[in-house]
Tab-separated table of C-alpha atoms and ligand atoms in Angstrom:
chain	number	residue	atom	x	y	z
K	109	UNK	CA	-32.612	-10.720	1.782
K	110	UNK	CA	-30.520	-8.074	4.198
K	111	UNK	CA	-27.734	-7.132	2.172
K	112	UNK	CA	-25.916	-5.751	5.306
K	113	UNK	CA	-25.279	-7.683	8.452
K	114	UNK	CA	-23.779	-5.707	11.844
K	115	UNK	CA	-21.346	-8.648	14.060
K	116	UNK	CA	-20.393	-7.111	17.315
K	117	UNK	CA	-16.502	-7.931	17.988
K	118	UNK	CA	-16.058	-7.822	21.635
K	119	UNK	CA	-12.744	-9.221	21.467
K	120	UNK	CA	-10.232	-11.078	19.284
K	121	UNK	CA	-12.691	-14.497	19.844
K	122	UNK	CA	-15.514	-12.879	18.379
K	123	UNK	CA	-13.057	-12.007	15.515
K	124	UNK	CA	-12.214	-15.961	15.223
K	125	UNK	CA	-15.918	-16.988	15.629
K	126	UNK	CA	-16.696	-14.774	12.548
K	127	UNK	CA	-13.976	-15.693	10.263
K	128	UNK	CA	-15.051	-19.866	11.117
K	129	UNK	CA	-18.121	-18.929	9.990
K	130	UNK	CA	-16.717	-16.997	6.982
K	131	UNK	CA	-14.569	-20.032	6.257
K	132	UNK	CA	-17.410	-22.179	5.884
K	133	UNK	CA	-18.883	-20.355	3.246
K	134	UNK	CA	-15.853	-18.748	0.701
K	135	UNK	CA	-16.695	-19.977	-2.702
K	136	UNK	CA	-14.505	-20.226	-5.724
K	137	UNK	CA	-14.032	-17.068	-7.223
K	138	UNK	CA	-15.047	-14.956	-4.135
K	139	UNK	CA	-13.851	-11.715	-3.783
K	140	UNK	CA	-13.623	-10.303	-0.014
K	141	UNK	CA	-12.508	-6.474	0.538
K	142	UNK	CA	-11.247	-5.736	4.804
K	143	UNK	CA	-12.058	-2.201	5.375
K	144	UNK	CA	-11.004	-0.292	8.918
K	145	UNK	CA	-8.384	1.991	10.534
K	146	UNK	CA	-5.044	0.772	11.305
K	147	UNK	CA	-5.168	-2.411	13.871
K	148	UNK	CA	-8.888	-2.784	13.494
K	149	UNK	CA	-8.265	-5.922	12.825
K	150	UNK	CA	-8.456	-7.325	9.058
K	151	UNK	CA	-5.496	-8.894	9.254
K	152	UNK	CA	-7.041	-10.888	12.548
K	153	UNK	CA	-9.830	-11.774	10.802
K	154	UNK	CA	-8.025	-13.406	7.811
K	155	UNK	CA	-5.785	-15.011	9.749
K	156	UNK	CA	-8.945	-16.941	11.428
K	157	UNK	CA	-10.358	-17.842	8.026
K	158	UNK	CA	-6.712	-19.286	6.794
K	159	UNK	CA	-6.461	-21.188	9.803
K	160	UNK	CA	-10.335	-22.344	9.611
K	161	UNK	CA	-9.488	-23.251	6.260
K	162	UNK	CA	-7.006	-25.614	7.986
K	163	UNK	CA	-3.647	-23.639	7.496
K	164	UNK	CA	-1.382	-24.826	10.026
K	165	UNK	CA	2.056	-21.779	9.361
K	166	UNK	CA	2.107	-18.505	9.800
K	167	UNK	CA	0.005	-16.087	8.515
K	168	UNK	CA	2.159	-12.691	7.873
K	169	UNK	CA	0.445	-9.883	7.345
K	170	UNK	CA	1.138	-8.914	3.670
K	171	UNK	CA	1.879	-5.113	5.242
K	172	UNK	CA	5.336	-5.416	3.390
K	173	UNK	CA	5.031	-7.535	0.960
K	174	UNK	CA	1.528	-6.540	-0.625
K	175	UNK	CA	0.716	-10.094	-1.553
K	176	UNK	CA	0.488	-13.733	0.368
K	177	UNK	CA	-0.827	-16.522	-1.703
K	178	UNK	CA	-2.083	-20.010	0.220
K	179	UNK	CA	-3.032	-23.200	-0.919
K	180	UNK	CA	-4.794	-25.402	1.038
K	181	UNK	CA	-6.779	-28.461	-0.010
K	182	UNK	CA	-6.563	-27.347	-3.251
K	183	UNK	CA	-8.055	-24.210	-2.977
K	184	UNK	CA	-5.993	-20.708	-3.664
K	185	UNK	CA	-6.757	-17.842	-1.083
K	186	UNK	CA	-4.790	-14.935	-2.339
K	187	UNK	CA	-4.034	-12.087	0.535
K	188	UNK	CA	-3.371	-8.452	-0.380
K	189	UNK	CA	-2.618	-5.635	1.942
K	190	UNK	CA	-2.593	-2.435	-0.173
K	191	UNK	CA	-2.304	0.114	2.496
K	192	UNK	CA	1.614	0.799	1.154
K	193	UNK	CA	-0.010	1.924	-2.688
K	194	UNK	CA	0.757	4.992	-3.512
K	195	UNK	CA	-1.262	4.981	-6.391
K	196	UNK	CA	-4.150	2.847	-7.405
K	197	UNK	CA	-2.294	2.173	-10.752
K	198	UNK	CA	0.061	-0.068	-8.810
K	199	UNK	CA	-2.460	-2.789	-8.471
K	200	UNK	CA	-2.316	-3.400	-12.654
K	201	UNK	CA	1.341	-2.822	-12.672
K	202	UNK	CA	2.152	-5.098	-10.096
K	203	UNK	CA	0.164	-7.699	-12.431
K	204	UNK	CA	-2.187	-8.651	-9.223
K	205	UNK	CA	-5.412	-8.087	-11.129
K	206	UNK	CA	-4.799	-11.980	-12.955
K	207	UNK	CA	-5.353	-13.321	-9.030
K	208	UNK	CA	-8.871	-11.958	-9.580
K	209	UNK	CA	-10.405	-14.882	-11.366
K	210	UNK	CA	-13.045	-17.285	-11.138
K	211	UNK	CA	-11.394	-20.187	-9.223
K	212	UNK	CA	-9.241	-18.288	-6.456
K	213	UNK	CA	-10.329	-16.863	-2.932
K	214	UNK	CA	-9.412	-12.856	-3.028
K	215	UNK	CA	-9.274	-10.837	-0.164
K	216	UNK	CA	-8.192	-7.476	0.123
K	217	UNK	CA	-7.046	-5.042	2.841
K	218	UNK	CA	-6.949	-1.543	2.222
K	219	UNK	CA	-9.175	-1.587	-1.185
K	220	UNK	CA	-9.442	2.316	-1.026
K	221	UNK	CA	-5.780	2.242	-2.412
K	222	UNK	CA	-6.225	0.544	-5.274
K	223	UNK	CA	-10.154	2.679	-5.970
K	224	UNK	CA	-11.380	2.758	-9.199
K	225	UNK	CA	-9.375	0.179	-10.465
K	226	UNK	CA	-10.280	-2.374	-8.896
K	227	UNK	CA	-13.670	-4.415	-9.881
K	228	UNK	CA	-16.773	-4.562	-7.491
K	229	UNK	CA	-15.978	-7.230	-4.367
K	230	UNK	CA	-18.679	-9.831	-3.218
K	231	UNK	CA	-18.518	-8.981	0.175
K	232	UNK	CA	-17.092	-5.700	1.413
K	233	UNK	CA	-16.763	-6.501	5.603
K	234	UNK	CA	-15.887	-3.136	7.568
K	235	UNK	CA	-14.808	-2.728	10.926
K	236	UNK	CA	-15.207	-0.315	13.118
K	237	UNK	CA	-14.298	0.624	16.996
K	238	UNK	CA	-16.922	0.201	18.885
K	239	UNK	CA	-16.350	2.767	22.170
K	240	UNK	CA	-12.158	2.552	21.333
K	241	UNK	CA	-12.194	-1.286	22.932
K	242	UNK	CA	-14.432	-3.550	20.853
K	243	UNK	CA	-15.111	-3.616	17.409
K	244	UNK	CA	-18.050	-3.604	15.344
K	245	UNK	CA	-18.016	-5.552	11.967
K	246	UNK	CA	-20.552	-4.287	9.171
K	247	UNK	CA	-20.754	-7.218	6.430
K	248	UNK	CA	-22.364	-5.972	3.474
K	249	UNK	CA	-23.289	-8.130	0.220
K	250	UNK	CA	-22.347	-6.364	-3.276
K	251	UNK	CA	-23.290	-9.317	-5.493
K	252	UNK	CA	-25.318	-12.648	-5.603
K	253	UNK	CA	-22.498	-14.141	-4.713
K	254	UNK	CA	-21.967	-12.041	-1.863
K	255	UNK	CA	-25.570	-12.656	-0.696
K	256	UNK	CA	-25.289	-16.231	-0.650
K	257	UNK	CA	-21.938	-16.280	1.702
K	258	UNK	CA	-24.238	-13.535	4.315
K	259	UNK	CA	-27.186	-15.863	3.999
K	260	UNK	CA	-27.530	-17.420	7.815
K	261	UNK	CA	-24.109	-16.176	8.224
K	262	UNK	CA	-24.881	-15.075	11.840
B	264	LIG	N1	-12.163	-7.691	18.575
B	264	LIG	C1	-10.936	-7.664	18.060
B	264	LIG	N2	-10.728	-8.187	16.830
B	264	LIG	C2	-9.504	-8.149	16.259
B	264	LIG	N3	-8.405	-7.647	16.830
B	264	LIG	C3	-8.538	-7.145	18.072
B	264	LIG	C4	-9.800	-7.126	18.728
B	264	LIG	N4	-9.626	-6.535	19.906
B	264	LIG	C5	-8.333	-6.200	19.973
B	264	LIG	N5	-7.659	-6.574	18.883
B	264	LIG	C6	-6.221	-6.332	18.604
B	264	LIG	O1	-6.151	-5.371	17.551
B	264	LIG	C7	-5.055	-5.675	16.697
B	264	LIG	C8	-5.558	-5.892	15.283
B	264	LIG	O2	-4.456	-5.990	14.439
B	264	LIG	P1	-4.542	-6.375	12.892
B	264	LIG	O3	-3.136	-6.514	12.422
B	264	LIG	O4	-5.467	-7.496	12.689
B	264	LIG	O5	-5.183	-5.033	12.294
B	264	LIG	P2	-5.334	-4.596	10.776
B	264	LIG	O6	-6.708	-4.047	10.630
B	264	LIG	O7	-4.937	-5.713	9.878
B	264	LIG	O8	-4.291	-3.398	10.645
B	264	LIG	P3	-3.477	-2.874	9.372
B	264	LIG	O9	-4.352	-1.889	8.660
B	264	LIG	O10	-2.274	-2.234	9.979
B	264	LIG	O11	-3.127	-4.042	8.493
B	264	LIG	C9	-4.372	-6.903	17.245
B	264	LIG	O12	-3.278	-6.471	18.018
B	264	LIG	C10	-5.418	-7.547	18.151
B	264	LIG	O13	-4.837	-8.198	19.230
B	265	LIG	MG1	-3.531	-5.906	8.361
Protein backbone atom coordinates (compact mmCIF):
# COMPACT_ATOMS: atom_id res chain seq x y z
CA UNK A 1 0.00 0.00 0.00
CA UNK A 2 1.50 3.81 -0.68
CA UNK A 3 2.17 5.03 2.61
CA UNK A 4 2.38 8.65 1.23
CA UNK A 5 -0.28 10.33 -0.80
CA UNK A 6 0.51 14.05 -2.59
CA UNK A 7 -3.32 16.23 -2.76
CA UNK A 8 -2.79 19.32 -4.77
CA UNK A 9 -4.62 22.37 -2.88
CA UNK A 10 -5.41 24.85 -5.47
CA UNK A 11 -7.48 26.79 -3.26
CA UNK A 12 -9.36 26.83 0.06
CA UNK A 13 -12.14 24.22 -1.82
CA UNK A 14 -9.63 21.77 -2.45
CA UNK A 15 -8.76 22.23 1.30
CA UNK A 16 -12.65 21.44 2.15
CA UNK A 17 -12.84 18.57 -0.43
CA UNK A 18 -9.89 16.90 1.46
CA UNK A 19 -10.91 17.33 4.96
CA UNK A 20 -14.80 15.69 3.73
CA UNK A 21 -12.95 13.03 2.70
CA UNK A 22 -10.80 12.96 5.88
CA UNK A 23 -14.03 13.19 7.85
CA UNK A 24 -15.31 10.16 6.45
CA UNK A 25 -12.67 8.10 7.57
CA UNK A 26 -11.31 9.41 11.40
CA UNK A 27 -11.55 6.42 13.59
CA UNK A 28 -11.65 6.24 17.32
CA UNK A 29 -8.44 6.73 18.71
CA UNK A 30 -6.87 8.42 15.60
CA UNK A 31 -4.15 10.55 15.98
CA UNK A 32 -3.68 13.35 13.12
CA UNK A 33 -0.43 15.73 13.28
CA UNK A 34 -0.94 19.38 10.68
CA UNK A 35 2.48 20.22 9.64
CA UNK A 36 3.28 23.67 7.45
CA UNK A 37 4.48 27.30 7.74
CA UNK A 38 2.37 29.87 9.23
CA UNK A 39 -1.17 30.25 7.22
CA UNK A 40 -0.56 27.12 5.23
CA UNK A 41 -3.54 26.20 6.22
CA UNK A 42 -4.02 23.43 9.10
CA UNK A 43 -6.24 25.27 10.81
CA UNK A 44 -8.48 25.39 7.32
CA UNK A 45 -8.29 22.00 6.99
CA UNK A 46 -9.61 21.10 10.50
CA UNK A 47 -12.08 23.40 10.40
CA UNK A 48 -13.53 21.39 7.18
CA UNK A 49 -13.32 18.07 9.01
CA UNK A 50 -15.28 19.64 12.26
CA UNK A 51 -17.79 20.96 10.10
CA UNK A 52 -17.93 17.58 7.89
CA UNK A 53 -18.27 15.98 11.07
CA UNK A 54 -21.46 18.10 11.30
CA UNK A 55 -20.28 20.96 13.71
CA UNK A 56 -22.48 23.75 13.15
CA UNK A 57 -20.25 26.92 15.72
CA UNK A 58 -17.25 28.25 15.32
CA UNK A 59 -14.19 26.69 14.97
CA UNK A 60 -11.34 29.02 16.72
CA UNK A 61 -8.16 28.31 16.00
CA UNK A 62 -6.62 27.01 19.30
CA UNK A 63 -3.53 29.69 18.42
CA UNK A 64 -4.22 31.11 22.02
CA UNK A 65 -5.64 28.81 23.79
CA UNK A 66 -3.53 25.57 22.85
CA UNK A 67 -6.51 23.30 23.17
CA UNK A 68 -10.32 23.09 21.62
CA UNK A 69 -12.21 20.01 22.50
CA UNK A 70 -15.64 19.08 20.31
CA UNK A 71 -18.19 16.69 20.70
CA UNK A 72 -20.29 15.80 18.13
CA UNK A 73 -22.50 12.73 17.81
CA UNK A 74 -20.79 11.37 20.46
CA UNK A 75 -17.53 11.41 19.24
CA UNK A 76 -14.54 13.67 20.97
CA UNK A 77 -12.20 15.50 18.39
CA UNK A 78 -9.64 17.17 20.52
CA UNK A 79 -7.74 20.31 18.65
CA UNK A 80 -4.25 21.43 19.69
CA UNK A 81 -2.25 24.23 18.25
CA UNK A 82 1.23 24.04 19.85
CA UNK A 83 3.00 26.61 17.86
CA UNK A 84 3.02 29.00 21.32
CA UNK A 85 5.29 25.91 23.31
CA UNK A 86 8.20 26.98 24.35
CA UNK A 87 9.28 23.80 25.37
CA UNK A 88 8.16 20.36 24.44
CA UNK A 89 7.80 19.60 28.24
CA UNK A 90 4.71 21.79 28.22
CA UNK A 91 2.65 19.23 26.47
CA UNK A 92 2.93 16.72 29.86
CA UNK A 93 2.63 19.64 32.12
CA UNK A 94 -0.28 21.02 30.65
CA UNK A 95 -1.77 17.35 31.33
CA UNK A 96 -2.81 17.14 27.38
CA UNK A 97 -1.11 13.79 26.87
CA UNK A 98 -4.55 11.96 28.79
CA UNK A 99 -6.54 13.39 25.39
CA UNK A 100 -4.30 10.86 23.62
CA UNK A 101 -6.33 7.74 24.15
CA UNK A 102 -8.04 5.13 22.40
CA UNK A 103 -11.59 6.56 21.99
CA UNK A 104 -10.89 10.38 21.10
CA UNK A 105 -10.04 12.06 17.62
CA UNK A 106 -6.44 13.96 18.15
CA UNK A 107 -5.17 16.36 15.94
CA UNK A 108 -2.30 18.41 16.29
CA UNK A 109 -0.85 21.62 14.80
CA UNK A 110 2.58 22.44 15.26
CA UNK A 111 3.79 18.78 16.56
CA UNK A 112 7.52 19.91 16.17
CA UNK A 113 6.89 21.84 19.52
CA UNK A 114 6.00 19.31 21.54
CA UNK A 115 9.10 16.63 19.61
CA UNK A 116 10.16 13.87 21.39
CA UNK A 117 7.51 13.82 23.69
CA UNK A 118 4.97 13.24 21.97
CA UNK A 119 4.04 9.47 20.70
CA UNK A 120 4.11 8.48 16.91
CA UNK A 121 0.73 10.04 15.01
CA UNK A 122 -1.35 7.85 12.51
CA UNK A 123 -1.31 10.21 9.92
CA UNK A 124 1.19 13.04 9.74
CA UNK A 125 -0.54 15.45 6.67
CA UNK A 126 2.02 18.32 5.58
CA UNK A 127 1.43 21.20 3.59
CA UNK A 128 3.34 22.94 1.56
CA UNK A 129 3.18 26.16 -0.95
CA UNK A 130 2.99 25.15 -4.05
CA UNK A 131 4.58 28.30 -6.35
CA UNK A 132 3.57 30.89 -3.09
CA UNK A 133 -0.40 30.57 -4.28
CA UNK A 134 -1.57 26.97 -3.96
CA UNK A 135 -0.74 24.45 -1.67
CA UNK A 136 0.41 21.05 -1.86
CA UNK A 137 -0.72 18.50 0.86
CA UNK A 138 1.68 15.38 1.47
CA UNK A 139 -0.46 12.71 3.57
CA UNK A 140 1.73 10.18 4.87
CA UNK A 141 0.60 6.92 6.91
CA UNK A 142 2.81 6.16 10.20
CA UNK A 143 0.71 3.23 11.44
CA UNK A 144 -1.95 0.59 10.36
CA UNK A 145 -4.22 2.75 11.44
CA UNK A 146 -2.97 5.47 9.47
CA UNK A 147 -2.96 3.24 6.34
CA UNK A 148 -6.42 2.34 6.57
CA UNK A 149 -7.76 6.21 6.79
CA UNK A 150 -5.18 6.86 3.25
CA UNK A 151 -6.63 3.73 1.74
CA UNK A 152 -8.84 5.18 -1.44
CA UNK A 153 -8.55 8.38 0.32
CA UNK A 154 -8.11 10.25 -3.03
N1 LIG B 1 -5.54 26.04 -0.67
C1 LIG B 1 -5.69 26.67 0.50
N2 LIG B 1 -5.97 25.95 1.61
C2 LIG B 1 -6.10 26.55 2.81
N3 LIG B 1 -6.01 27.87 3.03
C3 LIG B 1 -5.77 28.65 1.95
C4 LIG B 1 -5.59 28.08 0.66
N4 LIG B 1 -5.33 29.09 -0.18
C5 LIG B 1 -5.33 30.20 0.56
N5 LIG B 1 -5.61 29.96 1.84
C6 LIG B 1 -5.65 30.95 2.94
O1 LIG B 1 -4.53 30.70 3.79
C7 LIG B 1 -4.89 30.93 5.15
C8 LIG B 1 -4.68 29.67 5.95
O2 LIG B 1 -4.85 29.98 7.30
P1 LIG B 1 -4.86 28.89 8.47
O3 LIG B 1 -5.22 29.63 9.71
O4 LIG B 1 -5.66 27.73 8.09
O5 LIG B 1 -3.31 28.49 8.51
P2 LIG B 1 -2.53 27.64 9.60
O6 LIG B 1 -1.66 26.70 8.86
O7 LIG B 1 -3.49 27.06 10.58
O8 LIG B 1 -1.61 28.73 10.32
P3 LIG B 1 -1.03 28.77 11.81
O9 LIG B 1 0.26 28.01 11.80
O10 LIG B 1 -0.84 30.22 12.06
O11 LIG B 1 -2.03 28.15 12.75
C9 LIG B 1 -6.34 31.37 5.17
O12 LIG B 1 -6.35 32.78 5.22
C10 LIG B 1 -6.90 30.91 3.83
O13 LIG B 1 -7.88 31.76 3.35
MG1 LIG C 1 -3.68 27.18 12.65
Amino acid sequence: MKKEISVFLENEKSTSELGLKLSEKLTAGLLLFLKGDLGAGKTCLVRSILMSLGFEGKVKSPSYSLFEQYIIDGKTINHFDLYRFKSPEEWLAAGFNDHINTRDITIIEWPEKAQNILCEPDIEIEILYDKEISRRALVKAKSKKGEMVCKDLV
